[in-house]
XYZ file of C-alpha atoms in Angstrom:
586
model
C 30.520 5.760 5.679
C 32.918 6.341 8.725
C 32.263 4.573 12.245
C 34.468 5.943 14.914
C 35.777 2.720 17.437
C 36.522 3.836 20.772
C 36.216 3.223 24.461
C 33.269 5.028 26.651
C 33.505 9.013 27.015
C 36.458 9.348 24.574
C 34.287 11.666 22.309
C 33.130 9.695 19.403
C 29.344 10.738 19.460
C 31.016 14.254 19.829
C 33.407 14.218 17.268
C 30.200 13.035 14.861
C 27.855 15.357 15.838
C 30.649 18.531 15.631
C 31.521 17.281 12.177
C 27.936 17.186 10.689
C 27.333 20.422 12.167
C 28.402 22.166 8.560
C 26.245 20.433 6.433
C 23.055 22.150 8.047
C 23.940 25.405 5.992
C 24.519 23.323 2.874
C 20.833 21.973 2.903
C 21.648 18.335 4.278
C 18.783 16.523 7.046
C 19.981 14.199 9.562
C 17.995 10.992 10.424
C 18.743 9.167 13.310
C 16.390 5.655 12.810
C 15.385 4.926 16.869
C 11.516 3.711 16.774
C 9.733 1.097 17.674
C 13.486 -0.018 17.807
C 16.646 1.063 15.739
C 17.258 -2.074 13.640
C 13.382 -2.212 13.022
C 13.411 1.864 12.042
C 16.320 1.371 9.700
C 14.980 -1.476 8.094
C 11.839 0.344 7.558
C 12.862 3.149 5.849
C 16.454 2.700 4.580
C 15.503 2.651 1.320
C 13.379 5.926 1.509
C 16.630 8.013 2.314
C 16.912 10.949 -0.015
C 20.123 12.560 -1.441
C 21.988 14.842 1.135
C 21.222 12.771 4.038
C 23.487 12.066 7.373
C 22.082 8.681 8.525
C 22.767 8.593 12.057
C 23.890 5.377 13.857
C 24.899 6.118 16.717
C 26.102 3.062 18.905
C 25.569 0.977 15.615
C 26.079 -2.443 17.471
C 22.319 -2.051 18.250
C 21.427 -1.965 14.215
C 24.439 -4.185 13.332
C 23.927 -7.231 16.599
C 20.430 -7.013 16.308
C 18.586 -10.554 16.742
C 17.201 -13.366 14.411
C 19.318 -12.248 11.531
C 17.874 -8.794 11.551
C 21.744 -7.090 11.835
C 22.763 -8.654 8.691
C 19.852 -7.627 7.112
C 20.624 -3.663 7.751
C 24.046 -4.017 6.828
C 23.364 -5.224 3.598
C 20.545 -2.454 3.256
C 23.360 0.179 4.374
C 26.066 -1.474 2.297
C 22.802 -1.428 -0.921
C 22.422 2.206 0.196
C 26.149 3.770 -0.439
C 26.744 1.501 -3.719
C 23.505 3.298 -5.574
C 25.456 5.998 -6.800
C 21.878 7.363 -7.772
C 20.819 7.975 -4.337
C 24.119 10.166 -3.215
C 25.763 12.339 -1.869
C 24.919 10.778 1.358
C 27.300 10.469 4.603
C 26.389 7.380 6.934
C 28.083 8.037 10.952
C 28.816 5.548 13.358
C 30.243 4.691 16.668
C 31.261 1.445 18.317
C 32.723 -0.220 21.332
C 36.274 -1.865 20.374
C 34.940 -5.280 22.003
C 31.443 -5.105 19.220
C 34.255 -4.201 16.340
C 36.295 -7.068 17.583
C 33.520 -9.718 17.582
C 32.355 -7.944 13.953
C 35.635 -8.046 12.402
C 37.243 -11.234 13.406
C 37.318 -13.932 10.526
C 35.449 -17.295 11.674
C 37.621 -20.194 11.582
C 36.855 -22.322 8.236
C 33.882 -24.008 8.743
C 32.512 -22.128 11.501
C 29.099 -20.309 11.481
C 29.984 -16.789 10.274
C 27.266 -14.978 12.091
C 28.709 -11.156 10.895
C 29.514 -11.998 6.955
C 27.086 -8.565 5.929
C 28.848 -6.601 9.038
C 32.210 -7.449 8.156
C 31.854 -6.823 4.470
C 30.142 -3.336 5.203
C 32.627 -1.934 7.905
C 36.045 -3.007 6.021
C 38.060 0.304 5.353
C 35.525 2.347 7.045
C 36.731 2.033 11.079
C 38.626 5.152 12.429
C 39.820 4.566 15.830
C 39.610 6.877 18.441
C 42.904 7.109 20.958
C 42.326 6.816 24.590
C 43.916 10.128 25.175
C 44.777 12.963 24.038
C 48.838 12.981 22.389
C 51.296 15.892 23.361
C 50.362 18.172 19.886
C 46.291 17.345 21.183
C 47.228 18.518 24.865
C 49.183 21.300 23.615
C 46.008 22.868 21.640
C 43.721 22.293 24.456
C 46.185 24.048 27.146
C 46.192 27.004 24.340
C 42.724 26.485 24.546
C 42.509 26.807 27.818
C 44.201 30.204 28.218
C 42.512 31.916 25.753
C 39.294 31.761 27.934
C 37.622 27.945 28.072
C 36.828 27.058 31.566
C 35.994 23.782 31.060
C 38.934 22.631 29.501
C 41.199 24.579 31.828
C 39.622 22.553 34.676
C 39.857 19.396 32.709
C 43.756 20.373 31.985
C 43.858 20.378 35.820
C 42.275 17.334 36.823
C 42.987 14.931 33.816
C 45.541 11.799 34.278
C 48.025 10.807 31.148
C 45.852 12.458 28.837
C 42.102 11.190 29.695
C 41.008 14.642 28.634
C 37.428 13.781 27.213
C 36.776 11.101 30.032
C 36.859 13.608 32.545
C 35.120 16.150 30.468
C 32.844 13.509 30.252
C 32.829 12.641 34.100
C 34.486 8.938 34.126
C 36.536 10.023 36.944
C 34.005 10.950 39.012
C 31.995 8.139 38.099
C 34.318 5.720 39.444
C 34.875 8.107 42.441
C 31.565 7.902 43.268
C 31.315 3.716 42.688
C 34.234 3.401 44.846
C 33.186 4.980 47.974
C 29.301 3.974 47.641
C 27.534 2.394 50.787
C 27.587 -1.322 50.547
C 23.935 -0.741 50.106
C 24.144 1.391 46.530
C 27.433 -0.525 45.757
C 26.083 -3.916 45.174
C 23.497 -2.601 43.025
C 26.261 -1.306 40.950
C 27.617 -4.687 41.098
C 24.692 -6.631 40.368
C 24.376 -3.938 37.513
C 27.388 -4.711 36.042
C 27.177 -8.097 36.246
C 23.699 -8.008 34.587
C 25.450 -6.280 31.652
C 28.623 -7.979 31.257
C 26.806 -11.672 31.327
C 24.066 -10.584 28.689
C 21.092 -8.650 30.284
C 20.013 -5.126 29.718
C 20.276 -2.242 29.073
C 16.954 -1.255 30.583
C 17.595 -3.437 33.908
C 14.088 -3.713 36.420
C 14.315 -2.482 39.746
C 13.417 -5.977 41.289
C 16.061 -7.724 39.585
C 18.759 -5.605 41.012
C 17.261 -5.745 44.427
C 17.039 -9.278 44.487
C 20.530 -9.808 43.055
C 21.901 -7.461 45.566
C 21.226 -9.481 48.597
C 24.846 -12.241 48.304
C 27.292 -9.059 47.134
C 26.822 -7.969 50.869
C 28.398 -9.684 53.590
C 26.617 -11.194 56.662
C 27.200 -7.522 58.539
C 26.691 -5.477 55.768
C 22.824 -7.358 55.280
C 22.284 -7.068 59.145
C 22.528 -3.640 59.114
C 20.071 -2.973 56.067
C 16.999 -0.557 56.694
C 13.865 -1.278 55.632
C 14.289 1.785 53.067
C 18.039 0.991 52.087
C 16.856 0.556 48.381
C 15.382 3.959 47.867
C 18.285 5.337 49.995
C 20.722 3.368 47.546
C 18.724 4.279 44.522
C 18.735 8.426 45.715
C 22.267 8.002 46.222
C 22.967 6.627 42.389
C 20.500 8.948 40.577
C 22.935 12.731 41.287
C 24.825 13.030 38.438
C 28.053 13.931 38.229
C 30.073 16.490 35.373
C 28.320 15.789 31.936
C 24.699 15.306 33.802
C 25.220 11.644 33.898
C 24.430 8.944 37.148
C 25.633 5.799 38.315
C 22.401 4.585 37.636
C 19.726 5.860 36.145
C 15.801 5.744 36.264
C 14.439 5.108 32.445
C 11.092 6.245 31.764
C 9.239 4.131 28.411
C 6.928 6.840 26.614
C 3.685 5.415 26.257
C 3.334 3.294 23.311
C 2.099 4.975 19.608
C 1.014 1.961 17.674
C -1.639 1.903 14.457
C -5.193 0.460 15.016
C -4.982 -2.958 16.034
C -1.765 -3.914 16.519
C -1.186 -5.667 19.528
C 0.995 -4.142 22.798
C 3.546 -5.714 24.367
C 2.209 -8.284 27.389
C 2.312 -6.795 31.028
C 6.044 -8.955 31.495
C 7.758 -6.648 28.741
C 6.997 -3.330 30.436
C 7.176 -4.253 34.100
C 9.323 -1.892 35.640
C 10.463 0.475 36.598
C 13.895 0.201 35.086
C 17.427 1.130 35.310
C 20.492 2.083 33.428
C 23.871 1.820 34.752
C 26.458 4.678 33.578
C 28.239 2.820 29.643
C 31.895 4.102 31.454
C 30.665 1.843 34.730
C 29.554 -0.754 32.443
C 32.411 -1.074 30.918
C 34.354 -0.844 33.896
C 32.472 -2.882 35.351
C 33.304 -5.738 32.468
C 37.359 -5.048 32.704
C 37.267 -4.870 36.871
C 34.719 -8.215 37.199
C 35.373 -10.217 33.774
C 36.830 -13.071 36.067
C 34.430 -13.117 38.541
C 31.254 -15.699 38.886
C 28.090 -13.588 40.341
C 26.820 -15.263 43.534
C 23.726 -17.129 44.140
C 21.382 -14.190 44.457
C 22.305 -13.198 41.250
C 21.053 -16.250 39.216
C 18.483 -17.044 41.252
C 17.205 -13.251 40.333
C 17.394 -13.668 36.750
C 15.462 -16.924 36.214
C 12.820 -15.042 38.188
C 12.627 -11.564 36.606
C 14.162 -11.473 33.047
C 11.801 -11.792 30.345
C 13.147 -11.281 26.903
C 14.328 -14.635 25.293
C 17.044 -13.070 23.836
C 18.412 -11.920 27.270
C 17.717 -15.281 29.070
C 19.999 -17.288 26.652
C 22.504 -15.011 26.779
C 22.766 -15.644 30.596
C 22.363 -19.185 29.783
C 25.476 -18.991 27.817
C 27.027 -17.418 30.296
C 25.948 -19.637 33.215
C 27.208 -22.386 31.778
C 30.541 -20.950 30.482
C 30.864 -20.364 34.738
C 29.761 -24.197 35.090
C 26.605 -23.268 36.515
C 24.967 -25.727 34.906
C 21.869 -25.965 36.859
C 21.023 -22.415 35.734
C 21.537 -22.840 32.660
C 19.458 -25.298 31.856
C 16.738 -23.275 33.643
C 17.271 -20.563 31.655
C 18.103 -22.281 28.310
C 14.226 -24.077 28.993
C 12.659 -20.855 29.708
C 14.455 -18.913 26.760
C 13.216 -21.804 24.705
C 10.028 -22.088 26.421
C 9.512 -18.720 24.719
C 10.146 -19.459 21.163
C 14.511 -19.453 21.351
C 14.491 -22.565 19.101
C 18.612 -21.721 19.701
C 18.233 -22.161 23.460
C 16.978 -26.472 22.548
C 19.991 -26.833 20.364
C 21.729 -25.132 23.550
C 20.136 -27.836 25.887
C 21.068 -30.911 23.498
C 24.297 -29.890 23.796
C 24.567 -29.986 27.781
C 22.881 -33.612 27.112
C 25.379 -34.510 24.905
C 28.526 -33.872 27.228
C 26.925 -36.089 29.997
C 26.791 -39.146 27.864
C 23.031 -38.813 27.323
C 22.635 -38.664 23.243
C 19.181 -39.722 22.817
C 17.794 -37.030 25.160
C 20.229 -34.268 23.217
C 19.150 -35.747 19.963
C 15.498 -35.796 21.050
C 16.177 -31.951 21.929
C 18.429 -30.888 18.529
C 15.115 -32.424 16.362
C 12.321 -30.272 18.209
C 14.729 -27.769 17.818
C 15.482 -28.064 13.886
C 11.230 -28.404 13.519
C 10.784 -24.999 15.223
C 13.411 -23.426 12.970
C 17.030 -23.953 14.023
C 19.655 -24.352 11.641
C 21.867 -24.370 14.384
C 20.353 -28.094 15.117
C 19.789 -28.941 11.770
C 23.770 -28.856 11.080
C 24.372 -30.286 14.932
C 22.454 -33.013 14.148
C 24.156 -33.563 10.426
C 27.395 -33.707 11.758
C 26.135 -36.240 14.444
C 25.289 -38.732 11.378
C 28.596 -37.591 9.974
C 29.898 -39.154 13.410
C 27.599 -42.741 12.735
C 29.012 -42.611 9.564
C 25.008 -41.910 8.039
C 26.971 -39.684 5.383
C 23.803 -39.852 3.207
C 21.542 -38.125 6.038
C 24.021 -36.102 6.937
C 24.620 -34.627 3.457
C 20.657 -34.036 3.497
C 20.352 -32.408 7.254
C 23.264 -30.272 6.016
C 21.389 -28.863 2.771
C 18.258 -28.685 4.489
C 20.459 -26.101 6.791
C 21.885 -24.246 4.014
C 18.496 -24.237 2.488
C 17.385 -22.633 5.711
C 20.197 -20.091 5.366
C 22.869 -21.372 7.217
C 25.223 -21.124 4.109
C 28.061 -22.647 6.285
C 26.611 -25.681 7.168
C 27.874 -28.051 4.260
C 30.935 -25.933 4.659
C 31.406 -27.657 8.210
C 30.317 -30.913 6.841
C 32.876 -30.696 3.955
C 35.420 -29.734 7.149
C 34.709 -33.047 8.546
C 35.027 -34.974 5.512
C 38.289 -33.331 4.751
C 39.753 -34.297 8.662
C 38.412 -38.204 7.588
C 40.960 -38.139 4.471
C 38.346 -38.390 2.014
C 39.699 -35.243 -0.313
C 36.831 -36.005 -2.829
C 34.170 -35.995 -1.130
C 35.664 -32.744 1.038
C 36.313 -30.721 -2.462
C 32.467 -31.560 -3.604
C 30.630 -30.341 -0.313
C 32.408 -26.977 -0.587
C 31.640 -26.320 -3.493
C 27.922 -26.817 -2.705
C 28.963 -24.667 0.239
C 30.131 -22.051 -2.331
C 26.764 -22.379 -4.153
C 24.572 -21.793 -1.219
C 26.553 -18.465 -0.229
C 29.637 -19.540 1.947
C 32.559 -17.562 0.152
C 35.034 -19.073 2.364
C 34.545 -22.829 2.296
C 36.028 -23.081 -1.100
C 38.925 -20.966 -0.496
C 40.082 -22.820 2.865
C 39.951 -26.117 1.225
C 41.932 -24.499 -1.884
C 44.875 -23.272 0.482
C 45.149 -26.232 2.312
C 44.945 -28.267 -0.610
C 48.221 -26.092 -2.341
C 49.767 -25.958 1.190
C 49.787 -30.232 1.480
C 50.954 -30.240 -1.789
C 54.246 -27.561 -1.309
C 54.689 -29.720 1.797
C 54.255 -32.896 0.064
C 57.239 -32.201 -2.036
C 59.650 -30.891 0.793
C 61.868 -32.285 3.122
C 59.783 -33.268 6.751
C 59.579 -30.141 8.971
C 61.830 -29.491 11.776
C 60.656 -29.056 15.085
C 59.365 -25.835 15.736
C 62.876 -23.378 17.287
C 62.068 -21.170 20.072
C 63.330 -18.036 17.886
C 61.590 -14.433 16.848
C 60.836 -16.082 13.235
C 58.759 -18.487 14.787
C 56.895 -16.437 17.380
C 56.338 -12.981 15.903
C 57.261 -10.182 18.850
C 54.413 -7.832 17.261
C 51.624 -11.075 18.154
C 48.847 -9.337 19.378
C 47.566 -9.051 22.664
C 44.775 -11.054 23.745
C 41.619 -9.392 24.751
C 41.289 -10.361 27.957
C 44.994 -8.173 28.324
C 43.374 -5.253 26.623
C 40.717 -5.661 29.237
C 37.930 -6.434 27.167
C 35.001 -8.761 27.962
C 35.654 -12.238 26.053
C 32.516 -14.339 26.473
C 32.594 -17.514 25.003
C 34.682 -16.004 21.706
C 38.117 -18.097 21.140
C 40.778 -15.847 20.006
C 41.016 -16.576 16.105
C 43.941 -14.651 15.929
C 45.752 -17.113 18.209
C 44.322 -20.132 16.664
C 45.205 -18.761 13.286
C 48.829 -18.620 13.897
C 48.986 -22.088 15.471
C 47.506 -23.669 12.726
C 50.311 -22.944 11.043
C 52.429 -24.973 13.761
C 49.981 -27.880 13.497
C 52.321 -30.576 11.066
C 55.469 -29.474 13.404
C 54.932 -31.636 16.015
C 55.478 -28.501 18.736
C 51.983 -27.321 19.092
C 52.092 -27.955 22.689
C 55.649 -26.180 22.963
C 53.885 -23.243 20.977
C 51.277 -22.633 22.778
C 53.317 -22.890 26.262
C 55.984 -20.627 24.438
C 52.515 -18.030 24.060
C 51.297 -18.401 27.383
C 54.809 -17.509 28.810
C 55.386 -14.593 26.531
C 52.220 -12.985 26.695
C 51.236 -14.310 29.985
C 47.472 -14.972 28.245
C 45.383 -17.164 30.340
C 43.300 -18.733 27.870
C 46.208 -20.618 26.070
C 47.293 -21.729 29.892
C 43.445 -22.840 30.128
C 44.050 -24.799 26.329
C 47.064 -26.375 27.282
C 45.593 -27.417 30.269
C 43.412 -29.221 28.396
C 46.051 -30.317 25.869
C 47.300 -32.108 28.784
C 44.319 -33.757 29.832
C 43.624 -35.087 26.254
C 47.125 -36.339 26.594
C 46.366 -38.401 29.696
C 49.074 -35.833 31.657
C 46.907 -35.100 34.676
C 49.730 -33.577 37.004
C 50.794 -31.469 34.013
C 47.159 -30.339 33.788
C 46.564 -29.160 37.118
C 49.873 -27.809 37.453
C 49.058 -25.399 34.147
C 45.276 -25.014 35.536
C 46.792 -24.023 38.696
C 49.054 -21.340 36.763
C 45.697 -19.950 35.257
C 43.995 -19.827 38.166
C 46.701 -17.964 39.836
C 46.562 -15.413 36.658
C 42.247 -14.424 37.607
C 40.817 -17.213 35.315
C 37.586 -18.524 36.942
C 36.739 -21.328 33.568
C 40.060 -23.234 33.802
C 37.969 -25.665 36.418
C 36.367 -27.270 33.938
C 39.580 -28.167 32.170
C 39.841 -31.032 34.866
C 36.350 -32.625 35.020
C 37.721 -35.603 34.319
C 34.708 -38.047 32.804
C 33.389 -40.246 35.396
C 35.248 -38.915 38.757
C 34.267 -36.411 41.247
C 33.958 -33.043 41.506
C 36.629 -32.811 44.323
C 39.708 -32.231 42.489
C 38.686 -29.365 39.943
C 36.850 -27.438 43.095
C 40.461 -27.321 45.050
C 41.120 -25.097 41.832
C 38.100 -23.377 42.096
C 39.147 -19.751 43.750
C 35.757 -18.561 44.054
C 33.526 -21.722 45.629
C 30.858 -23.804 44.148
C 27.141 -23.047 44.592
C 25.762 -22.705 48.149
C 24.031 -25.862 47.948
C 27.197 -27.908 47.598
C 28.090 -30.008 44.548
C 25.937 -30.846 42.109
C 25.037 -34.195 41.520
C 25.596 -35.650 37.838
C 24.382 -34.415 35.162
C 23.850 -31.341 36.989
């Protein structure tokens, strides 16, 4: 198994497809799994898949993300395909997005709901990365390339900046050409496109929901001069491709439906349409250009209205919320859960739960464990954990891990542990380890050995601002790379902090961090460092330092419980809602 990690249009589908192309002589088949959906096709017949076999999974974070477990269920059918040594010689091809290998890849933080266990277990050793560009020995092949007679990369030789050679044989430049000079019209269709995308809806976006969104990306003289027609004229303008045969945005047409006897079709909501697909090199353009930017009202107000699939809605929920638009998220976490997300009620409690009101959030979290949600069952565990109900919480937290959340007594052994009762820690994760969570044994283990080599040592110094202490290579954080966050921490900064945590310098540390990699999200946690501290002028001064750097979530660092709004929207670069402040809890 190889899966090729690269941005948009740097040739991974290619560099598959020319690399199978041999095998067709040698008697192999290629199956690419793609109906009624992918995850559901490879499910279906993974285990019918003969020797000499290319299994095709192209843009695998739609087998590997898929929903209500589903992912983790084909990549242990994958990862049960290429150990059955009976079933080979078989070659399994994939591509992915560096932000869906990051999110795969990353380990959870001990305790923490490990959501891609299968996934990470199936792609370790097997990612190849693709470069951005071409390197001098690359260019120098294509240029001889070029002269003996190919046209197409002789004009790509001519055109191509630092390398980019497959983007623009792939038309990114004229993609972005094309965004960049669109009427106001077609470009805030792109806009509400990308935003659509980057905050959890899509692909297949409906024509109404980027026409409604559109209206608030145009200014006041911009709308006034609209004509009645300026959506087809937009949509005409966004459909001519450019090199490569690909649009802006696309028209998607849904074959008509090929279902056995009596199954039911989808309701009249789920093919609604028609539909649209903007460019992947826009989208993800689109998600390194606008990641720090909150979609206007238009926007939200068109997605409550016209998005259907649950999945979708509390994904914007999430997203909503992350941008403190709390009214709309609890509009969309109701209607998400209105249609069966029990997720999107544990979702809910939680929103109850930070405005003081923990009967209505526990009221929420049980409806919510009834109709399936482990999620709620361990929320609600560690909320006796909190009463000091260590009894019911014990049995909530099976009942989870029963239910298949295998880290749920791992978190409960977690808490334990940070209340100083080592016994009881040690014996929930082991019952962690029995119900399937591999990891809550081994963090308590290397903390345990780690107290004890610091139990009989001399008491740390404080941390020294030297290259021992802060590694030069520490990596950059995504939002530097460019890459769409979400609501993801970065592990890999809170994994080198931890071990700063008995120095008595975390604070130093992590302002030492934010100054030498300039990352706003450890401004944004020292901000609220500061604020758990009771510092409040050091808090806006660092929220102030974030904002400056693009970051649009630092407001909520300075909610302060109990006061107004006032002082955390003089941070706020980008406004509040239209219809002023909201008033508490939302």
């Amino acid at each position: 198994m190889v899966v090729l990690v690269g941005s948009s249009s740097t040739g991974k589908t290619r560099a598959c497809w020319e690399a199978v192309q041999p095998l067709s002589a040698a008697g192999w088949t290629l199956w690419h799994p793609f109906d009624p959906t992918r995850a559901e096709a490879a499910l279906a017949d993974l285990e019918r898949v003969a020797p000499k076999t290319v299994v095709w999974l192209n843009e695998a974070q739609h087998y590997l993300d898929a929903d209500q477990g589903v992912g983790e269920r084909v990549a242990a059918a994958v990862h049960t395909l290429l150990t059955d040594r009976a079933r080979g010689p078989l070659l399994v091809l994939g591509t992915l997005w560096p932000q869906y290998e990051y999110a795969y890849t990353i380990a959870p933080r001990p305790g923490a709901f490990d959501r891609y266990s299968r996934v990470r277990e199936l792609l370790a050793g097997r990612l190849v990365t693709v470069p951005e560009t071409f390197d001098a020995a690359a260019l120098a092949e294509a240029a001889a390339l070029a002269k003996a007679g190919d046209r197409h990369l002789a004009d790509a030789l001519s055109r191509a900046e630092d390398g980019r050679l497959t983007q623009d044989l792939a038309g990114a430049p004229e993609l972005l050409r094309r965004y960049r000079n669109a009427t106001p019209g077609a470009r805030s269709l792109l806009h509400a496109a990308m935003d659509a995308r980057r905050l959890g809806a899509g692909p297949h976006l409906s024509l109404v929901l980027l026409t409604d969104s559109a209206q608030d990306y145009l200014t006041d003289q911009e709308f006034d001069a609209l004509t009645d027609d300026w959506a087809e004229l937009a949509l005409a303008e966004l459909a001519k491709p450019v090199h490569g045969d690909e649009a802006p945005l696309r028209r998607i047409r849904h074959r008509a439906g090929r279902r056995p006897p009596g199954k039911p079709s989808p309701g009249p909501l789920a093919t609604a349409g028609p539909f649209y697909r903007l460019a992947d090199y826009l989208e993800q353009h689109g998600r390194a250009e606008r990641r720090m930017l909150c979609p206007p009202a238009s926007f939200w107000h068109a997605v409550h209205d016209h998005i259907v699939l649950p999945k979708d809605l509390e994904r914007l929920a999430d997203s909503a919320r992350a941008r403190h638009r709390l009214q709309w998220a609890q509009h969309l976490y109701q209607r998400a859960a209105d249609a069966g997300r029990s997720y999107a009620l544990s979702d809910l409690a939680h929103m109850w739960e930070d405005v003081g009101d923990r009967a209505r959030a526990t009221h929420l979290a049980e409806v919510a464990a009834s109709a399936g949600s482990t999620y709620a069952l361990t929320w609600l565990a560690e909320g006796r954990e909190e009463a000091g109900d260590r009894g019911e919480a014990e049995r909530l937290a099976q009942l989870a891990a029963d239910a298949g959340d295998a880290h749920a007594l791992g978190r409960l052994a977690w808490e334990r542990r940070q209340a100083g009762d080592q016994a009881e820690a040690a014996r929930l994760a082991e019952l962690a380890a029995d119900a399937g969570d591999d990891t809550a044994l081994t963090w308590f283990e290397e903390m345990e050995e780690r107290a004890t080599a610091r139990a009989g040592s001399a008491p740390p110094a404080r941390l020294a601002y030297d290259s021992a202490t802060i590694p030069p290579s520490f990596p950059l954080h995504p939002y530097e790379r460019g890459e769409e966050c979400g609501l993801q921490e970065d592990y890999r900064v809170a994994e080198h902090l931890t071990e700063l945590e008995d120095t008595g310098a975390v604070a130093d540390a992590r302002l030492l961090l934010a100054i030498d990699t300039r990352d706003i999200r450890v401004l944004n946690d020292l901000a609220r460092l500061m604020q758990q501290e009771g510092d409040w002028a050091e808090a806006e001064r660092l929220a102030h330092l974030a904002v400056d750097a693009g970051d649009t979530l630092v407001v909520t660092a300075l909610l302060k419980p109990g006061s107004e709004y006032g002082k955390a929207a003089r941070l706020w670069p980008y406004g509040l809602d239209p219809d002023g402040t909201p008033t508490p809890p939302w």
